[in-house]
């Protein structure tokens, strides 16, 4: 049994079965054994690949969308250019390179990175070595400035809880341990959950829904900041407008794995429930949830792809064409991934999105 596994079994023996949120938090961020705390999980050698690691076009278009939104709001100076969970720093490096073309943007920005993992902070410092970045533990610590923010595949990594409808109450899915220490799923008795009152009308007995309290807390923080000070948040992730069904999953070596096996050695995620983020972000306005492929096409990815293709040949050209397809095609990331922006109610949505 690994150190983290023994620690989880000890917690279960002392306090009873863990919520999935408690389990995820330890597996992902435990300071000694947590998945993100101890490694760089991205890329071909890691467990999963993200859009900015697939092509520079993703970050360039996001950068120009954020810069356009900043100009549309009068170019507030100074402002916070922030990213939640910046991974290897690739997305922010591409954003900054593209936004260099926009006069005043670089001198007005304060570069703010919210990152929990020491290993990834180091990778980000390396990727952004030419810039003056400040790292924060939490979105609540961001400076009180107009906020232009991006979060790609961040909210899916936050701890969720699962509830199964039973009459007017809900049974929570929890994680216990058998006599040999093997981790197993179980269910609590049905209890009323006032926070889920809005889901009584659209669920039936046996339906499973997921909640993400850390995600809604962060959305509330950035929504309040954007409503008060101006700005835009681009939230990009897999998920739906409204959670329904079990989406808790583990990825190891680019393949699905059992989330209860070898805790701390796989990426654990769940689909994002965008409606709960939008509601929590009020009084900031939110855009319509838009498929990533549609969003990138509206921002001009095809024109950018053609311009880059003109300089490529052979295998590099094939890889570039495949990357464009991977980001936008409905069979790849184009439909599963979605984009929603938060913006002040009295401003237009950022480019590529609509109300
Ligand atoms: N946005 C990057 C990386 C996505 S992986 C990309 O698109 O490539 C998720 C990122 O969120 C990692 O950087 C991880 O360390 C970070 N993260 C996960 N949970 C976090 C938390 N609670 N607080 C801050 N950062 C977190």
mmCIF file of C-alpha atoms in Angstrom, residues 133-344:
data_model
loop_
_atom_site.group_PDB
_atom_site.id
_atom_site.type_symbol
_atom_site.label_atom_id
_atom_site.label_comp_id
_atom_site.label_asym_id
_atom_site.label_seq_id
_atom_site.Cartn_x
_atom_site.Cartn_y
_atom_site.Cartn_z
ATOM 1 C CA UNK A 133 4.788 37.090 -12.836
ATOM 2 C CA UNK A 134 3.354 36.732 -9.344
ATOM 3 C CA UNK A 135 1.987 33.413 -8.083
ATOM 4 C CA UNK A 136 -1.067 33.091 -5.851
ATOM 5 C CA UNK A 137 -2.513 30.138 -3.933
ATOM 6 C CA UNK A 138 -6.112 31.108 -4.585
ATOM 7 C CA UNK A 139 -8.253 33.274 -6.881
ATOM 8 C CA UNK A 140 -9.392 35.122 -3.735
ATOM 9 C CA UNK A 141 -5.834 36.505 -3.382
ATOM 10 C CA UNK A 142 -5.737 38.156 -6.842
ATOM 11 C CA UNK A 143 -5.054 41.930 -6.697
ATOM 12 C CA UNK A 144 -8.084 44.220 -6.661
ATOM 13 C CA UNK A 145 -7.833 45.306 -10.321
ATOM 14 C CA UNK A 146 -9.875 44.893 -13.524
ATOM 15 C CA UNK A 147 -9.537 41.168 -14.182
ATOM 16 C CA UNK A 148 -8.849 39.557 -17.573
ATOM 17 C CA UNK A 149 -8.630 35.856 -16.858
ATOM 18 C CA UNK A 150 -8.398 32.489 -18.558
ATOM 19 C CA UNK A 151 -8.952 29.024 -17.059
ATOM 20 C CA UNK A 152 -8.411 26.063 -19.386
ATOM 21 C CA UNK A 153 -8.998 22.602 -17.925
ATOM 22 C CA UNK A 154 -8.855 24.071 -14.406
ATOM 23 C CA UNK A 155 -12.404 23.679 -13.093
ATOM 24 C CA UNK A 156 -12.496 19.971 -14.069
ATOM 25 C CA UNK A 157 -9.666 19.317 -11.583
ATOM 26 C CA UNK A 158 -11.564 20.706 -8.587
ATOM 27 C CA UNK A 159 -13.111 18.296 -6.055
ATOM 28 C CA UNK A 160 -16.699 17.240 -6.682
ATOM 29 C CA UNK A 161 -19.369 15.447 -4.656
ATOM 30 C CA UNK A 162 -21.911 13.036 -6.124
ATOM 31 C CA UNK A 163 -25.530 12.709 -5.038
ATOM 32 C CA UNK A 164 -28.159 10.173 -6.132
ATOM 33 C CA UNK A 165 -31.791 11.233 -6.001
ATOM 34 C CA UNK A 166 -33.943 9.228 -3.572
ATOM 35 C CA UNK A 167 -37.449 10.587 -3.066
ATOM 36 C CA UNK A 168 -37.138 14.168 -1.856
ATOM 37 C CA UNK A 169 -33.652 13.495 -0.509
ATOM 38 C CA UNK A 170 -30.252 12.545 -1.826
ATOM 39 C CA UNK A 171 -27.844 9.692 -1.072
ATOM 40 C CA UNK A 172 -24.207 10.766 -1.282
ATOM 41 C CA UNK A 173 -21.671 8.510 -2.957
ATOM 42 C CA UNK A 174 -18.749 8.022 -0.569
ATOM 43 C CA UNK A 175 -15.504 6.063 -0.523
ATOM 44 C CA UNK A 176 -14.872 3.451 2.165
ATOM 45 C CA UNK A 177 -12.306 0.676 2.642
ATOM 46 C CA UNK A 178 -12.789 -3.085 3.054
ATOM 47 C CA UNK A 179 -10.858 -5.246 5.563
ATOM 48 C CA UNK A 180 -7.900 -5.534 3.188
ATOM 49 C CA UNK A 181 -7.763 -1.782 2.668
ATOM 50 C CA UNK A 182 -9.220 -1.880 -0.858
ATOM 51 C CA UNK A 183 -11.168 1.320 -1.571
ATOM 52 C CA UNK A 184 -14.834 0.912 -2.523
ATOM 53 C CA UNK A 185 -17.782 3.141 -3.323
ATOM 54 C CA UNK A 186 -20.809 3.205 -1.008
ATOM 55 C CA UNK A 187 -23.889 5.337 -0.401
ATOM 56 C CA UNK A 188 -25.089 7.315 2.616
ATOM 57 C CA UNK A 189 -28.722 7.226 3.702
ATOM 58 C CA UNK A 190 -30.980 9.687 1.899
ATOM 59 C CA UNK A 191 -30.905 13.162 3.453
ATOM 60 C CA UNK A 192 -32.455 16.449 2.323
ATOM 61 C CA UNK A 193 -29.953 18.755 0.575
ATOM 62 C CA UNK A 194 -31.297 22.315 0.538
ATOM 63 C CA UNK A 195 -28.492 23.338 -1.864
ATOM 64 C CA UNK A 196 -29.943 20.884 -4.423
ATOM 65 C CA UNK A 197 -33.520 22.142 -4.221
ATOM 66 C CA UNK A 198 -33.242 23.501 -7.789
ATOM 67 C CA UNK A 199 -32.554 19.988 -9.096
ATOM 68 C CA UNK A 200 -35.705 18.355 -7.703
ATOM 69 C CA UNK A 201 -37.760 19.466 -10.706
ATOM 70 C CA UNK A 202 -35.440 18.057 -13.409
ATOM 71 C CA UNK A 203 -34.264 14.776 -11.837
ATOM 72 C CA UNK A 204 -35.896 11.446 -11.064
ATOM 73 C CA UNK A 205 -35.222 8.707 -8.511
ATOM 74 C CA UNK A 206 -31.827 7.147 -9.218
ATOM 75 C CA UNK A 207 -30.433 10.115 -11.167
ATOM 76 C CA UNK A 208 -26.888 11.135 -10.210
ATOM 77 C CA UNK A 209 -25.731 14.744 -10.111
ATOM 78 C CA UNK A 210 -22.408 16.322 -9.231
ATOM 79 C CA UNK A 211 -21.635 19.485 -7.291
ATOM 80 C CA UNK A 212 -18.348 21.385 -7.068
ATOM 81 C CA UNK A 213 -18.285 23.762 -4.099
ATOM 82 C CA UNK A 214 -14.681 24.962 -4.696
ATOM 83 C CA UNK A 215 -15.594 25.758 -8.327
ATOM 84 C CA UNK A 216 -18.655 27.814 -7.447
ATOM 85 C CA UNK A 217 -16.682 29.653 -4.742
ATOM 86 C CA UNK A 218 -14.019 30.619 -7.294
ATOM 87 C CA UNK A 219 -16.662 31.650 -9.856
ATOM 88 C CA UNK A 220 -18.281 33.845 -7.184
ATOM 89 C CA UNK A 221 -14.937 35.514 -6.434
ATOM 90 C CA UNK A 222 -14.058 36.287 -10.046
ATOM 91 C CA UNK A 223 -17.633 37.237 -10.947
ATOM 92 C CA UNK A 224 -17.777 39.761 -8.110
ATOM 93 C CA UNK A 225 -14.408 41.211 -9.134
ATOM 94 C CA UNK A 226 -15.383 41.508 -12.814
ATOM 95 C CA UNK A 227 -18.755 43.092 -11.971
ATOM 96 C CA UNK A 228 -17.083 45.642 -9.662
ATOM 97 C CA UNK A 229 -13.846 46.407 -11.540
ATOM 98 C CA UNK A 230 -14.426 45.272 -15.141
ATOM 99 C CA UNK A 231 -12.739 42.507 -17.085
ATOM 100 C CA UNK A 232 -13.514 39.161 -18.691
ATOM 101 C CA UNK A 233 -13.064 35.540 -17.679
ATOM 102 C CA UNK A 234 -12.807 32.842 -20.348
ATOM 103 C CA UNK A 235 -13.629 29.447 -18.869
ATOM 104 C CA UNK A 236 -12.811 26.517 -21.157
ATOM 105 C CA UNK A 237 -13.433 22.940 -20.145
ATOM 106 C CA UNK A 238 -15.307 19.734 -20.834
ATOM 107 C CA UNK A 239 -18.766 19.671 -19.406
ATOM 108 C CA UNK A 240 -22.349 20.654 -19.984
ATOM 109 C CA UNK A 241 -24.698 23.448 -18.989
ATOM 110 C CA UNK A 242 -26.219 21.232 -16.294
ATOM 111 C CA UNK A 243 -24.668 18.199 -14.570
ATOM 112 C CA UNK A 244 -26.402 14.844 -14.979
ATOM 113 C CA UNK A 245 -24.720 11.471 -14.571
ATOM 114 C CA UNK A 246 -21.411 10.146 -13.270
ATOM 115 C CA UNK A 247 -18.451 11.888 -14.938
ATOM 116 C CA UNK A 248 -15.816 11.190 -12.251
ATOM 117 C CA UNK A 249 -12.847 9.766 -14.138
ATOM 118 C CA UNK A 250 -9.179 8.902 -13.879
ATOM 119 C CA UNK A 251 -6.600 9.196 -16.655
ATOM 120 C CA UNK A 252 -3.213 7.530 -16.513
ATOM 121 C CA UNK A 253 -0.834 7.339 -19.485
ATOM 122 C CA UNK A 254 -3.540 8.809 -21.776
ATOM 123 C CA UNK A 255 -5.949 5.927 -20.917
ATOM 124 C CA UNK A 256 -8.956 5.682 -18.619
ATOM 125 C CA UNK A 257 -8.214 4.067 -15.274
ATOM 126 C CA UNK A 258 -10.130 3.030 -12.144
ATOM 127 C CA UNK A 259 -10.295 6.224 -10.012
ATOM 128 C CA UNK A 260 -9.982 4.216 -6.776
ATOM 129 C CA UNK A 261 -6.903 2.258 -7.865
ATOM 130 C CA UNK A 262 -3.400 3.474 -6.918
ATOM 131 C CA UNK A 263 -4.556 6.819 -5.488
ATOM 132 C CA UNK A 264 -2.329 9.796 -6.281
ATOM 133 C CA UNK A 265 -0.932 8.298 -9.494
ATOM 134 C CA UNK A 266 -3.684 9.307 -11.955
ATOM 135 C CA UNK A 267 -5.341 12.552 -12.961
ATOM 136 C CA UNK A 268 -8.843 12.724 -11.454
ATOM 137 C CA UNK A 269 -11.437 14.976 -13.074
ATOM 138 C CA UNK A 270 -15.158 15.511 -13.541
ATOM 139 C CA UNK A 271 -17.165 17.394 -16.133
ATOM 140 C CA UNK A 272 -17.874 21.019 -15.356
ATOM 141 C CA UNK A 273 -21.431 22.070 -14.464
ATOM 142 C CA UNK A 274 -21.361 25.465 -16.196
ATOM 143 C CA UNK A 275 -24.769 26.590 -14.956
ATOM 144 C CA UNK A 276 -23.574 26.504 -11.342
ATOM 145 C CA UNK A 277 -20.531 28.625 -12.263
ATOM 146 C CA UNK A 278 -22.708 31.133 -14.152
ATOM 147 C CA UNK A 279 -25.161 31.419 -11.235
ATOM 148 C CA UNK A 280 -22.372 31.850 -8.690
ATOM 149 C CA UNK A 281 -20.701 34.556 -10.813
ATOM 150 C CA UNK A 282 -23.705 36.911 -10.703
ATOM 151 C CA UNK A 283 -23.858 39.915 -10.782
ATOM 152 C CA UNK A 284 -21.342 39.423 -13.615
ATOM 153 C CA UNK A 285 -23.097 38.494 -16.882
ATOM 154 C CA UNK A 286 -22.299 35.200 -18.589
ATOM 155 C CA UNK A 287 -22.290 34.284 -22.262
ATOM 156 C CA UNK A 288 -23.980 31.349 -23.877
ATOM 157 C CA UNK A 289 -22.053 28.082 -23.458
ATOM 158 C CA UNK A 290 -20.333 27.620 -26.829
ATOM 159 C CA UNK A 291 -18.529 24.591 -28.287
ATOM 160 C CA UNK A 292 -14.755 25.109 -28.453
ATOM 161 C CA UNK A 293 -14.693 24.359 -32.187
ATOM 162 C CA UNK A 294 -17.285 27.042 -32.925
ATOM 163 C CA UNK A 295 -15.490 29.541 -30.678
ATOM 164 C CA UNK A 296 -12.103 28.972 -32.351
ATOM 165 C CA UNK A 297 -13.615 29.152 -35.853
ATOM 166 C CA UNK A 298 -15.253 32.483 -34.995
ATOM 167 C CA UNK A 299 -11.903 33.782 -33.757
ATOM 168 C CA UNK A 300 -10.341 32.888 -37.128
ATOM 169 C CA UNK A 301 -8.439 29.671 -36.456
ATOM 170 C CA UNK A 302 -8.734 28.572 -40.092
ATOM 171 C CA UNK A 303 -7.089 31.762 -41.388
ATOM 172 C CA UNK A 304 -4.340 31.450 -38.766
ATOM 173 C CA UNK A 305 -3.878 27.754 -39.596
ATOM 174 C CA UNK A 306 -3.481 28.558 -43.292
ATOM 175 C CA UNK A 307 -0.926 31.278 -42.565
ATOM 176 C CA UNK A 308 1.139 28.886 -40.435
ATOM 177 C CA UNK A 309 0.725 26.052 -42.972
ATOM 178 C CA UNK A 310 2.290 28.173 -45.712
ATOM 179 C CA UNK A 311 5.626 27.927 -43.868
ATOM 180 C CA UNK A 312 5.444 24.168 -43.218
ATOM 181 C CA UNK A 313 5.961 20.981 -45.218
ATOM 182 C CA UNK A 314 6.192 17.215 -44.737
ATOM 183 C CA UNK A 315 5.632 15.831 -41.251
ATOM 184 C CA UNK A 316 5.441 19.278 -39.635
ATOM 185 C CA UNK A 317 2.602 20.204 -41.985
ATOM 186 C CA UNK A 318 0.777 16.925 -41.281
ATOM 187 C CA UNK A 319 1.118 17.505 -37.519
ATOM 188 C CA UNK A 320 -0.166 21.070 -37.878
ATOM 189 C CA UNK A 321 -3.224 19.978 -39.896
ATOM 190 C CA UNK A 322 -3.929 17.239 -37.324
ATOM 191 C CA UNK A 323 -3.637 19.746 -34.453
ATOM 192 C CA UNK A 324 -6.142 22.103 -36.109
ATOM 193 C CA UNK A 325 -8.554 19.214 -36.519
ATOM 194 C CA UNK A 326 -7.998 18.020 -32.959
ATOM 195 C CA UNK A 327 -8.858 21.422 -31.481
ATOM 196 C CA UNK A 328 -11.967 22.035 -33.583
ATOM 197 C CA UNK A 329 -13.500 18.842 -34.990
ATOM 198 C CA UNK A 330 -16.708 17.580 -33.334
ATOM 199 C CA UNK A 331 -15.232 14.052 -33.111
ATOM 200 C CA UNK A 332 -12.214 15.377 -31.214
ATOM 201 C CA UNK A 333 -12.183 18.348 -28.777
ATOM 202 C CA UNK A 334 -14.484 20.629 -30.790
ATOM 203 C CA UNK A 335 -17.791 19.715 -29.150
ATOM 204 C CA UNK A 336 -16.873 18.041 -25.847
ATOM 205 C CA UNK A 337 -14.983 21.170 -24.791
ATOM 206 C CA UNK A 338 -17.002 24.318 -24.254
ATOM 207 C CA UNK A 339 -16.341 27.973 -23.598
ATOM 208 C CA UNK A 340 -18.221 30.424 -21.409
ATOM 209 C CA UNK A 341 -17.198 33.981 -20.583
ATOM 210 C CA UNK A 342 -18.050 36.184 -17.626
ATOM 211 C CA UNK A 343 -18.147 39.933 -18.245
ATOM 212 C CA UNK A 344 -19.701 43.070 -16.700
#
